[in-house]
XYZ file of N, CA and C in Angstrom:
840
model
N -41.987 22.210 -19.659
C -42.306 22.352 -21.069
C -43.046 23.662 -21.313
N -42.921 24.183 -22.501
C -43.514 25.464 -22.825
C -45.005 25.345 -23.062
N -45.739 26.395 -22.717
C -47.171 26.434 -22.989
C -47.431 26.558 -24.475
N -46.370 26.767 -25.274
C -46.545 26.910 -26.716
C -46.460 25.580 -27.444
N -46.268 24.452 -26.724
C -46.169 23.161 -27.385
C -47.500 22.842 -28.062
N -47.487 22.843 -29.386
C -48.699 22.622 -30.150
C -48.303 22.339 -31.583
N -49.295 22.099 -32.434
C -49.018 21.838 -33.847
C -48.230 22.972 -34.453
N -47.148 22.638 -35.208
C -46.246 23.666 -35.705
C -46.677 24.199 -37.065
N -47.112 25.408 -37.084
C -47.474 26.056 -38.336
C -47.111 27.526 -38.252
N -46.709 28.091 -39.374
C -46.504 29.532 -39.411
C -47.876 30.140 -39.583
N -48.328 30.893 -38.607
C -49.685 31.417 -38.651
C -49.873 32.304 -39.869
N -51.094 32.320 -40.432
C -51.343 33.095 -41.645
C -50.945 34.553 -41.522
N -51.176 35.161 -40.345
C -50.856 36.582 -40.215
C -49.359 36.809 -40.316
N -48.561 35.839 -39.865
C -47.110 35.968 -39.993
C -46.674 35.680 -41.414
N -47.268 34.649 -42.032
C -46.862 34.266 -43.370
C -47.115 35.392 -44.361
N -48.242 36.072 -44.176
C -48.582 37.132 -45.113
C -47.669 38.341 -44.988
N -46.975 38.440 -43.856
C -46.150 39.617 -43.600
C -44.661 39.326 -43.665
N -44.306 38.186 -44.275
C -42.893 37.831 -44.364
C -42.117 38.892 -45.122
N -40.986 39.282 -44.570
C -40.150 40.300 -45.197
C -38.731 39.797 -45.319
N -37.967 40.431 -46.188
C -36.553 40.118 -46.321
C -35.767 41.135 -45.522
N -34.969 40.636 -44.576
C -34.221 41.523 -43.692
C -32.983 42.058 -44.386
N -32.788 43.367 -44.266
C -31.560 43.974 -44.785
C -30.640 44.381 -43.652
N -31.222 44.465 -42.430
C -30.449 44.921 -41.263
C -29.657 46.173 -41.615
N -30.346 47.101 -42.302
C -29.681 48.265 -42.870
C -29.032 49.151 -41.822
N -29.509 49.068 -40.588
C -28.944 49.924 -39.547
C -27.493 49.602 -39.268
N -27.057 48.381 -39.626
C -25.690 47.991 -39.357
C -24.993 47.512 -40.627
N -25.472 47.940 -41.769
C -24.960 47.419 -43.020
C -23.481 47.687 -43.209
N -22.976 48.734 -42.573
C -21.573 49.081 -42.761
C -20.634 48.152 -42.009
N -21.150 47.445 -41.011
C -20.290 46.601 -40.189
C -20.268 45.181 -40.696
N -19.113 44.538 -40.788
C -19.027 43.186 -41.282
C -19.768 42.180 -40.432
N -19.903 42.453 -39.141
C -20.575 41.498 -38.264
C -22.047 41.358 -38.581
N -22.639 42.368 -39.258
C -24.059 42.319 -39.539
C -24.367 41.526 -40.797
N -23.383 41.232 -41.612
C -23.596 40.576 -42.890
C -24.403 39.288 -42.790
N -24.157 38.393 -41.808
C -24.927 37.149 -41.744
C -26.425 37.342 -41.585
N -26.871 38.490 -41.082
C -28.292 38.720 -40.862
C -28.967 39.395 -42.048
N -28.236 39.695 -43.065
C -28.825 40.328 -44.234
C -29.473 39.282 -45.132
N -30.609 39.627 -45.713
C -31.284 38.746 -46.663
C -32.108 37.642 -46.036
N -32.323 37.686 -44.731
C -33.137 36.664 -44.086
C -34.606 36.821 -44.461
N -35.301 35.717 -44.610
C -36.739 35.734 -44.871
C -37.453 35.608 -43.529
N -37.837 36.744 -42.983
C -38.377 36.788 -41.628
C -39.835 37.216 -41.613
N -40.572 36.729 -40.616
C -41.892 37.287 -40.349
C -41.709 38.742 -39.920
N -42.753 39.543 -40.106
C -42.666 40.966 -39.799
C -42.322 41.220 -38.338
N -41.433 42.182 -38.114
C -41.057 42.581 -36.766
C -42.014 43.631 -36.195
N -43.082 43.958 -36.912
C -44.003 44.999 -36.457
C -44.567 44.683 -35.076
N -44.858 43.406 -34.825
C -45.426 43.025 -33.535
C -44.417 43.262 -32.406
N -43.137 43.083 -32.675
C -42.115 43.322 -31.662
C -41.904 44.815 -31.453
N -41.996 45.584 -32.526
C -41.867 47.033 -32.409
C -43.000 47.600 -31.556
N -44.209 47.071 -31.761
C -45.357 47.530 -30.972
C -45.204 47.128 -29.507
N -44.727 45.916 -29.284
C -44.524 45.451 -27.910
C -43.438 46.262 -27.210
N -42.423 46.638 -27.949
C -41.340 47.453 -27.390
C -41.866 48.825 -26.964
N -42.755 49.379 -27.764
C -43.343 50.682 -27.421
C -44.183 50.593 -26.150
N -44.853 49.457 -25.953
C -45.678 49.296 -24.744
C -44.811 49.114 -23.494
N -43.609 48.584 -23.689
C -42.703 48.378 -22.570
C -42.873 47.022 -21.910
N -42.181 46.826 -20.814
C -42.202 45.547 -20.114
C -43.566 45.283 -19.471
N -43.921 43.994 -19.441
C -45.150 43.556 -18.801
C -44.832 42.423 -17.838
N -45.750 42.136 -16.929
C -45.555 41.033 -16.001
C -45.926 39.716 -16.659
N -45.087 38.725 -16.456
C -45.401 37.377 -16.926
C -46.585 36.864 -16.113
N -47.590 36.312 -16.781
C -48.788 35.834 -16.088
C -48.515 34.607 -15.225
N -47.360 33.950 -15.457
C -47.050 32.733 -14.705
C -46.185 32.998 -13.478
N -45.095 33.761 -13.673
C -44.156 33.960 -12.560
C -44.160 35.388 -12.015
N -44.806 36.300 -12.744
C -44.874 37.683 -12.289
C -43.649 38.510 -12.598
N -42.666 37.919 -13.285
C -41.456 38.647 -13.627
C -41.702 39.704 -14.686
N -40.919 40.778 -14.635
C -41.029 41.848 -15.621
C -40.299 41.427 -16.890
N -41.026 41.311 -17.994
C -40.462 40.764 -19.216
C -40.895 41.576 -20.435
N -40.120 41.418 -21.514
C -40.504 41.983 -22.801
C -40.413 40.885 -23.859
N -41.461 40.719 -24.620
C -41.601 39.739 -25.701
C -41.874 38.325 -25.174
N -41.051 37.844 -24.245
C -41.219 36.490 -23.728
C -40.622 36.398 -22.332
N -41.056 35.366 -21.607
C -40.483 35.096 -20.287
C -39.459 33.985 -20.444
N -38.208 34.281 -20.158
C -37.143 33.299 -20.309
C -37.148 32.283 -19.173
N -37.931 32.540 -18.126
C -38.070 31.583 -17.033
C -39.162 30.557 -17.326
N -40.283 31.028 -17.856
C -41.445 30.163 -18.096
C -41.555 29.664 -19.532
N -40.676 30.141 -20.400
C -40.731 29.764 -21.827
C -42.089 30.089 -22.432
N -42.568 31.286 -22.180
C -43.865 31.694 -22.716
C -43.791 33.131 -23.210
N -44.677 33.452 -24.134
C -44.730 34.802 -24.690
C -45.344 35.769 -23.681
N -44.920 37.016 -23.747
C -45.439 38.064 -22.869
C -45.761 39.284 -23.725
N -47.022 39.694 -23.740
C -47.418 40.860 -24.510
C -47.497 40.615 -26.010
N -47.312 39.365 -26.408
C -47.381 38.972 -27.816
C -48.146 37.658 -27.877
N -49.074 37.523 -28.814
C -49.849 36.289 -28.912
C -49.146 35.275 -29.806
N -49.378 33.981 -29.610
C -48.744 32.952 -30.443
C -49.026 33.124 -31.930
N -50.183 33.689 -32.256
C -50.533 33.882 -33.662
C -49.694 34.972 -34.338
N -49.003 35.761 -33.543
C -48.245 36.887 -34.088
C -46.769 36.586 -34.311
N -46.333 35.410 -33.901
C -44.924 35.044 -34.085
C -44.846 33.765 -34.907
N -43.757 33.569 -35.632
C -43.626 32.358 -36.448
C -43.416 31.129 -35.586
N -44.007 30.023 -35.996
C -43.783 28.723 -35.369
C -43.150 27.815 -36.412
N -42.077 27.158 -36.048
C -41.229 26.488 -37.034
C -41.147 24.993 -36.743
N -41.210 24.198 -37.799
C -41.006 22.762 -37.699
C -39.592 22.446 -38.148
N -38.846 21.723 -37.309
C -37.455 21.402 -37.598
C -37.322 19.962 -38.094
N -36.295 19.658 -38.879
C -36.123 18.306 -39.428
C -35.557 17.311 -38.424
N -34.983 17.797 -37.321
C -34.450 16.932 -36.263
C -34.792 17.560 -34.911
N -34.750 16.740 -33.866
C -34.995 17.245 -32.519
C -33.729 17.913 -31.974
N -33.926 18.991 -31.245
C -32.825 19.754 -30.667
C -32.891 19.641 -29.143
N -31.781 19.210 -28.533
C -31.658 19.190 -27.073
C -30.594 20.204 -26.665
N -30.953 21.107 -25.772
C -30.031 22.135 -25.295
C -29.710 21.857 -23.829
N -28.420 21.695 -23.525
C -27.974 21.487 -22.146
C -27.481 22.823 -21.618
N -28.211 23.372 -20.684
C -27.936 24.717 -20.174
C -27.123 24.647 -18.883
N -26.073 25.436 -18.827
C -25.267 25.507 -17.606
C -26.100 26.162 -16.506
N -26.079 25.635 -15.281
C -26.909 26.193 -14.216
C -26.564 27.635 -13.867
N -25.342 28.067 -14.176
C -24.949 29.441 -13.882
C -25.156 30.392 -15.053
N -25.669 29.863 -16.157
C -25.951 30.727 -17.302
C -27.129 31.639 -16.958
N -26.955 32.927 -17.170
C -28.023 33.883 -16.870
C -29.153 33.741 -17.871
N -30.343 33.406 -17.391
C -31.477 33.155 -18.281
C -31.738 34.318 -19.227
N -31.671 35.526 -18.693
C -31.997 36.698 -19.496
C -30.995 37.002 -20.587
N -29.803 36.405 -20.511
C -28.774 36.647 -21.521
C -28.665 35.515 -22.532
N -29.366 34.427 -22.285
C -29.267 33.255 -23.153
C -30.181 33.387 -24.362
N -29.703 32.933 -25.516
C -30.530 32.933 -26.730
C -31.199 31.580 -26.953
N -30.941 30.598 -26.070
C -31.559 29.277 -26.232
C -33.076 29.368 -26.185
N -33.607 30.276 -25.365
C -35.053 30.424 -25.228
C -35.711 30.790 -26.557
N -34.980 31.478 -27.435
C -35.536 31.831 -28.747
C -35.964 30.570 -29.487
N -35.101 29.554 -29.460
C -35.387 28.312 -30.176
C -36.589 27.596 -29.570
N -36.678 27.577 -28.243
C -37.783 26.890 -27.571
C -39.117 27.544 -27.883
N -39.153 28.864 -27.933
C -40.406 29.565 -28.194
C -40.816 29.447 -29.657
N -39.850 29.478 -30.563
C -40.160 29.473 -31.992
C -40.334 28.074 -32.577
N -39.757 27.070 -31.938
C -39.913 25.682 -32.396
C -40.175 24.785 -31.191
N -41.243 25.021 -30.454
C -41.464 24.348 -29.168
C -41.602 22.839 -29.248
N -42.112 22.318 -30.341
C -42.305 20.868 -30.442
C -41.008 20.122 -30.692
N -39.983 20.832 -31.137
C -38.742 20.172 -31.536
C -37.548 20.545 -30.662
N -37.737 21.435 -29.703
C -36.626 21.906 -28.861
C -36.927 21.632 -27.395
N -35.961 21.034 -26.707
C -36.072 20.796 -25.273
C -34.835 21.374 -24.590
N -35.048 22.095 -23.492
C -33.941 22.673 -22.727
C -33.815 21.933 -21.406
N -32.616 21.420 -21.140
C -32.308 20.753 -19.879
C -31.300 21.614 -19.107
N -31.439 21.666 -17.803
C -30.467 22.378 -16.978
C -29.511 21.354 -16.371
N -28.228 21.521 -16.665
C -27.195 20.615 -16.156
C -27.231 20.602 -14.632
N -27.125 19.426 -13.992
C -26.596 18.151 -14.514
C -27.618 17.227 -15.150
N -28.823 17.716 -15.435
C -29.823 16.874 -16.093
C -29.457 16.707 -17.571
N -29.182 15.481 -17.982
C -28.878 15.163 -19.376
C -29.642 13.893 -19.731
N -30.401 13.879 -20.815
C -31.153 12.672 -21.172
C -30.227 11.575 -21.696
N -30.764 10.367 -21.788
C -30.009 9.269 -22.372
C -30.074 9.378 -23.900
N -28.938 9.101 -24.547
C -28.862 9.222 -26.006
C -28.470 7.897 -26.641
N -29.032 7.631 -27.835
C -28.517 6.569 -28.698
C -27.342 7.176 -29.448
N -26.147 6.827 -29.076
C -24.978 7.585 -29.500
C -24.663 7.493 -30.981
N -25.223 6.509 -31.697
C -24.988 6.456 -33.133
C -26.050 7.228 -33.907
N -26.958 7.904 -33.176
C -28.021 8.671 -33.833
C -28.077 10.118 -33.330
N -27.044 10.512 -32.567
C -27.031 11.843 -31.946
C -25.671 12.478 -32.160
N -25.653 13.787 -32.391
C -24.379 14.509 -32.499
C -24.380 15.663 -31.509
N -23.179 16.053 -31.109
C -22.972 17.198 -30.219
C -22.298 18.304 -31.028
N -22.942 19.445 -31.122
C -22.348 20.577 -31.838
C -21.471 21.340 -30.852
N -20.177 21.096 -30.982
C -19.215 21.699 -30.071
C -17.827 21.554 -30.685
N -17.020 22.622 -30.670
C -15.693 22.545 -31.297
C -14.748 21.643 -30.520
N -13.804 21.072 -31.235
C -12.824 20.209 -30.588
C -11.936 19.552 -31.625
N -10.845 18.944 -31.197
C -9.883 18.359 -32.144
C -10.456 17.235 -32.991
N -11.472 16.531 -32.487
C -12.053 15.434 -33.262
C -13.348 15.794 -33.960
N -13.721 17.075 -33.924
C -14.993 17.488 -34.512
C -14.940 17.459 -36.032
N -16.079 17.121 -36.648
C -16.185 17.079 -38.104
C -17.142 18.162 -38.571
N -17.162 18.432 -39.848
C -18.082 19.412 -40.419
C -19.454 18.773 -40.616
N -20.471 19.589 -40.831
C -21.804 19.070 -41.122
C -21.763 18.235 -42.395
N -20.945 18.657 -43.367
C -20.829 17.924 -44.625
C -20.338 16.502 -44.405
N -19.436 16.302 -43.458
C -18.866 14.970 -43.204
C -19.649 14.183 -42.159
N -20.565 14.843 -41.477
C -21.290 14.230 -40.372
C -22.075 12.992 -40.786
N -22.781 13.078 -41.901
C -23.634 11.975 -42.334
C -22.839 10.692 -42.520
N -21.719 10.792 -43.233
C -20.915 9.603 -43.476
C -20.362 9.028 -42.177
N -19.993 9.900 -41.276
C -19.475 9.432 -39.986
C -20.548 8.666 -39.210
N -21.795 9.155 -39.249
C -22.881 8.463 -38.564
C -23.167 7.119 -39.230
N -23.127 7.094 -40.556
C -23.357 5.842 -41.272
C -22.277 4.825 -40.946
N -21.038 5.301 -40.862
C -19.938 4.400 -40.513
C -20.125 3.840 -39.104
N -20.628 4.672 -38.201
C -20.822 4.233 -36.820
C -21.956 3.223 -36.704
N -22.984 3.393 -37.529
C -24.159 2.540 -37.403
C -23.893 1.109 -37.856
N -22.945 0.928 -38.799
C -22.649 -0.387 -39.344
C -23.923 -1.078 -39.825
N -24.809 -0.288 -40.395
C -26.098 -0.821 -40.825
C -26.364 -0.364 -42.235
N -26.319 -1.277 -43.190
C -26.500 -0.909 -44.601
C -27.911 -0.434 -44.890
N -28.837 -0.674 -43.928
C -30.215 -0.233 -44.130
C -30.307 1.265 -44.362
N -29.400 2.020 -43.730
C -29.505 3.478 -43.780
C -29.174 4.040 -45.152
N -28.298 3.404 -45.896
C -27.830 4.020 -47.134
C -28.948 4.248 -48.140
N -29.753 3.233 -48.503
C -30.838 3.503 -49.439
C -31.869 4.461 -48.883
N -32.065 4.434 -47.538
C -33.041 5.340 -46.933
C -32.605 6.786 -47.061
N -31.317 7.051 -46.850
C -30.856 8.423 -46.943
C -30.884 8.904 -48.383
N -30.657 8.008 -49.334
C -30.763 8.400 -50.732
C -32.208 8.768 -51.059
N -33.157 7.983 -50.520
C -34.565 8.284 -50.753
C -34.951 9.582 -50.066
N -34.395 9.815 -48.880
C -34.655 11.043 -48.141
C -34.283 12.269 -48.961
N -33.154 12.200 -49.664
C -32.680 13.348 -50.423
C -33.644 13.713 -51.548
N -34.372 12.727 -52.062
C -35.260 13.002 -53.180
C -36.689 13.285 -52.743
N -37.060 12.823 -51.543
C -38.443 12.962 -51.114
C -38.634 13.995 -50.020
N -37.553 14.503 -49.444
C -37.671 15.565 -48.454
C -37.890 15.063 -47.045
N -38.465 15.932 -46.182
C -38.544 15.649 -44.754
C -39.517 14.536 -44.407
N -40.386 14.118 -45.352
C -41.348 13.081 -45.049
C -40.669 11.791 -44.604
N -39.441 11.568 -45.067
C -38.739 10.340 -44.736
C -37.721 10.533 -43.612
N -37.859 11.628 -42.850
C -36.850 11.927 -41.833
C -36.790 10.861 -40.745
N -37.862 10.071 -40.589
C -37.866 9.066 -39.527
C -36.841 7.969 -39.765
N -36.368 7.797 -41.003
C -35.384 6.760 -41.269
C -33.985 7.344 -41.363
N -33.874 8.634 -41.207
C -32.566 9.276 -41.284
C -31.757 8.910 -40.047
N -30.446 8.617 -40.190
C -29.670 8.166 -39.032
C -29.528 9.197 -37.925
N -29.646 10.480 -38.255
C -29.538 11.509 -37.223
C -30.917 11.784 -36.645
N -31.066 11.604 -35.334
C -32.351 11.832 -34.676
C -32.356 13.067 -33.790
N -31.222 13.356 -33.149
C -31.172 14.469 -32.209
C -29.846 15.197 -32.348
N -29.887 16.493 -32.063
C -28.677 17.315 -32.083
C -28.589 18.022 -30.737
N -27.422 17.938 -30.097
C -27.229 18.493 -28.764
C -26.376 19.758 -28.850
N -26.819 20.790 -28.143
C -26.077 22.045 -28.041
C -25.856 22.359 -26.566
N -24.742 23.000 -26.262
C -24.447 23.438 -24.900
C -24.701 24.940 -24.806
N -25.513 25.327 -23.847
C -25.836 26.741 -23.653
C -25.109 27.241 -22.406
N -24.040 27.987 -22.631
C -23.187 28.427 -21.527
C -22.216 29.467 -22.053
N -21.661 30.258 -21.149
C -20.529 31.068 -21.573
C -19.402 30.102 -21.918
N -18.532 30.512 -22.830
C -17.487 29.604 -23.288
C -16.534 29.219 -22.168
N -16.386 30.091 -21.187
C -15.493 29.782 -20.073
C -16.067 28.726 -19.126
N -17.368 28.444 -19.249
C -18.017 27.481 -18.366
C -18.368 26.167 -19.060
N -18.033 26.036 -20.354
C -18.498 24.882 -21.117
C -17.805 23.578 -20.750
N -16.596 23.653 -20.212
C -15.796 22.445 -20.004
C -16.499 21.420 -19.122
N -17.176 21.884 -18.084
C -17.841 20.968 -17.161
C -18.881 20.126 -17.875
N -19.614 20.725 -18.816
C -20.654 19.982 -19.540
C -20.049 19.155 -20.667
N -19.160 19.757 -21.451
C -18.617 19.068 -22.631
C -17.817 17.826 -22.264
N -17.267 17.783 -21.046
C -16.475 16.629 -20.621
C -17.281 15.633 -19.788
N -18.577 15.898 -19.608
C -19.420 14.979 -18.847
C -19.425 13.617 -19.533
N -19.287 12.556 -18.762
C -19.167 11.213 -19.337
C -20.388 10.823 -20.161
N -21.537 11.408 -19.872
C -22.746 11.073 -20.623
C -22.727 11.609 -22.040
N -21.863 12.588 -22.315
C -21.736 13.129 -23.673
C -20.541 12.545 -24.409
N -19.731 11.762 -23.702
C -18.572 11.164 -24.342
C -19.044 10.080 -25.318
N -18.405 10.010 -26.436
C -18.806 9.045 -27.452
C -19.740 9.619 -28.495
N -20.311 10.790 -28.232
C -21.128 11.447 -29.255
C -20.218 12.031 -30.331
N -20.626 11.912 -31.569
C -19.889 12.549 -32.650
C -19.979 14.060 -32.471
N -18.821 14.738 -32.480
C -18.808 16.191 -32.358
C -18.781 16.850 -33.734
N -19.590 17.889 -33.873
C -19.696 18.641 -35.120
C -19.322 20.092 -34.835
N -18.522 20.675 -35.709
C -18.079 22.053 -35.520
C -18.465 22.895 -36.733
N -18.981 24.082 -36.466
C -19.355 25.020 -37.526
C -18.180 25.966 -37.746
N -17.188 25.497 -38.462
C -15.904 26.179 -38.520
C -15.911 27.446 -39.360
N -16.853 27.574 -40.290
C -16.805 28.706 -41.223
C -17.778 29.819 -40.865
N -18.557 29.647 -39.808
C -19.557 30.642 -39.428
C -18.991 31.611 -38.389
N -19.411 32.861 -38.482
C -18.930 33.879 -37.559
C -20.105 34.516 -36.813
N -19.879 34.790 -35.545
C -20.931 35.362 -34.715
C -21.124 36.850 -34.976
N -22.346 37.303 -34.757
C -22.599 38.750 -34.710
C -23.295 39.083 -33.391
N -23.078 38.226 -32.389
C -23.676 38.421 -31.074
C -23.122 39.694 -30.434
N -24.000 40.427 -29.785
C -23.610 41.713 -29.180
C -22.894 41.516 -27.844
N -22.868 40.283 -27.337
C -22.130 40.012 -26.100
C -20.925 39.125 -26.402
N -20.043 39.595 -27.257
C -18.845 38.831 -27.593
C -17.992 38.619 -26.345
N -17.483 37.399 -26.190
C -16.654 37.087 -25.022
C -15.189 37.364 -25.328
N -14.592 38.165 -24.467
C -13.223 38.612 -24.665
C -12.263 37.424 -24.763
N -11.409 37.488 -25.788
C -10.400 36.457 -25.960
C -10.861 35.240 -26.734
N -12.137 35.203 -27.144
C -12.658 34.064 -27.887
C -12.777 34.418 -29.366
N -12.529 33.459 -30.277
C -12.614 33.739 -31.714
C -14.041 34.024 -32.160
N -14.171 34.703 -33.295
C -15.513 35.048 -33.768
C -16.262 33.853 -34.347
N -15.643 32.674 -34.361
C -16.342 31.465 -34.772
C -17.077 30.807 -33.602
N -16.930 31.358 -32.397
C -17.676 30.873 -31.231
C -19.045 31.554 -31.238
N -20.067 30.786 -31.544
C -21.389 31.327 -31.835
C -22.294 31.372 -30.611
N -23.266 32.271 -30.642
C -24.350 32.240 -29.668
C -25.180 30.988 -29.943
N -25.904 30.502 -28.952
C -26.637 29.243 -29.089
C -27.607 29.266 -30.263
N -28.391 30.329 -30.402
C -29.375 30.374 -31.488
C -28.683 30.460 -32.843
N -27.534 31.118 -32.914
C -26.766 31.154 -34.155
C -26.309 29.750 -34.539
N -25.798 29.007 -33.559
C -25.294 27.660 -33.823
C -26.418 26.747 -34.312
N -27.587 26.843 -33.688
C -28.723 26.023 -34.108
C -29.123 26.374 -35.537
N -29.223 27.660 -35.814
C -29.620 28.104 -37.148
C -28.634 27.651 -38.224
N -27.348 27.889 -38.011
C -26.358 27.542 -39.024
C -26.229 26.033 -39.203
N -26.377 25.288 -38.111
C -26.348 23.832 -38.252
C -27.492 23.370 -39.150
N -28.702 23.854 -38.885
C -29.864 23.420 -39.659
C -29.769 23.850 -41.112
N -29.210 25.026 -41.337
C -29.043 25.491 -42.715
C -28.073 24.576 -43.467
N -26.941 24.244 -42.845
C -25.976 23.340 -43.469
C -26.557 21.938 -43.620
N -27.316 21.499 -42.621
C -27.958 20.194 -42.662
C -28.908 20.105 -43.859
N -29.677 21.149 -44.055
C -30.645 21.203 -45.147
C -29.942 21.085 -46.506
N -28.845 21.796 -46.646
C -28.137 21.837 -47.930
C -27.280 20.601 -48.172
N -26.558 20.155 -47.146
C -25.553 19.114 -47.357
C -26.028 17.711 -47.014
N -26.982 17.587 -46.117
C -27.469 16.260 -45.731
C -28.802 15.913 -46.388
N -29.711 16.879 -46.433
C -30.965 16.651 -47.145
C -30.819 16.905 -48.637
N -29.700 17.518 -49.010
C -29.405 17.814 -50.423
C -30.529 18.610 -51.078
N -31.008 19.623 -50.363
C -32.059 20.495 -50.875
C -31.572 21.936 -50.897
N -32.035 22.679 -51.874
C -31.691 24.100 -51.939
C -32.321 24.809 -50.751
N -31.532 25.644 -50.079
C -32.049 26.358 -48.920
C -32.813 27.591 -49.360
N -34.058 27.708 -48.876
C -34.914 28.832 -49.255
C -35.490 29.544 -48.037
N -34.686 29.622 -46.988
C -35.106 30.369 -45.811
C -35.977 29.594 -44.847
N -35.976 28.255 -44.954
C -36.860 27.438 -44.122
C -36.702 27.690 -42.621
N -35.493 28.004 -42.168
C -35.248 28.156 -40.732
C -34.839 29.583 -40.352
N -34.986 30.512 -41.290
C -34.582 31.896 -41.017
C -35.301 32.480 -39.806
N -36.559 32.083 -39.620
C -37.321 32.663 -38.512
C -36.854 32.209 -37.135
N -35.900 31.275 -37.084
C -35.264 30.988 -35.797
C -34.537 32.229 -35.278
N -34.187 33.126 -36.204
C -33.507 34.372 -35.842
C -34.482 35.544 -35.745
N -35.765 35.242 -35.597
C -36.810 36.278 -35.528
C -36.541 37.267 -34.391
N -36.364 36.756 -33.183
C -36.068 37.624 -32.042
C -34.629 38.139 -32.099
N -33.726 37.259 -32.449
C -32.298 37.587 -32.444
C -31.984 38.749 -33.384
N -32.522 38.702 -34.592
C -32.229 39.755 -35.565
C -32.813 41.092 -35.127
N -34.015 41.038 -34.515
C -34.623 42.279 -34.022
C -33.787 42.878 -32.895
N -33.388 42.054 -31.940
C -32.580 42.539 -30.821
C -31.217 43.033 -31.294
N -30.660 42.370 -32.298
C -29.374 42.796 -32.865
C -29.466 44.227 -33.382
N -30.532 44.517 -34.101
C -30.720 45.857 -34.646
C -30.942 46.885 -33.541
N -31.808 46.560 -32.587
C -32.138 47.485 -31.498
C -30.908 47.793 -30.641
N -30.164 46.756 -30.282
C -29.010 46.941 -29.398
C -27.885 47.692 -30.098
N -27.625 47.373 -31.354
C -26.569 48.081 -32.079
C -26.943 49.543 -32.325
N -28.223 49.794 -32.515
C -28.669 51.185 -32.676
C -28.422 51.966 -31.391
N -28.737 51.350 -30.250
C -28.516 52.001 -28.965
C -27.028 52.234 -28.708
N -26.187 51.289 -29.132
C -24.748 51.455 -28.967
C -24.230 52.605 -29.823
N -24.754 52.722 -31.024
C -24.309 53.831 -31.905
C -24.698 55.172 -31.307
N -25.927 55.258 -30.807
C -26.393 56.518 -30.226
C -25.580 56.886 -28.992
N -25.064 55.858 -28.303
C -24.236 56.100 -27.123
C -22.776 56.289 -27.485
N -22.458 56.207 -28.768
C -21.083 56.402 -29.224
C -20.162 55.233 -28.909
N -20.745 54.022 -28.719
C -19.942 52.855 -28.369
C -19.498 52.046 -29.577
N -20.075 52.331 -30.753
C -19.627 51.663 -31.977
C -19.581 52.693 -33.104
């Protein structure tokens, strides 16, 4: 578990410095469009950390920048300087053992929402109540986030949920404990390695949800895969955004934008370096 597991609040210093991201460095490219207009905490702390360069993780001694992807802890940045986010559902990430830690975006979610995100390394998979958990993964039987709620209600065969979900829509997250969806599972792996996890018998029977209309802007696009195959942090963010709008029936006002706090900064830095190298 992360050393950041604590009460979830956006620290005052971050809240006061919230900015709207334009990602102007890549505005001409269509892939950058999803990152425009995000309500993000200031990236000034990351810019300063970048100038200082890599530091040793106090736990494992590894050379890291911003955070240690091995220890799930910040490096060269204090917890008060980054946003901490409370999520409406628990997130479980099943990580492929061969996934390179330094290339995975799953760690972003764990650091920014530590109380609500757990990362397991396959073959470790927790036990799930299958009528209260969904797996976000594409497939022939996958449904949209919009249809997910009804599918879960149909599976539960419990009329108790219907009035509760109606009350949830009007009262907000305070009533989330009665909502039929309790956990959301994501697979963290290269797409060529996902089959071993997605076909594991322990995940069979989970309702599959697919984010069919979202497109990735990940800088490590996998050759031969469609642009609807998202990076892990992108999938978590877009699921929660759709969940907020279609299941909680609330207007989205950037509640989960800071899940892309590190991702959006790295997107800008890496694309800038590619342009200077003449690669884009």
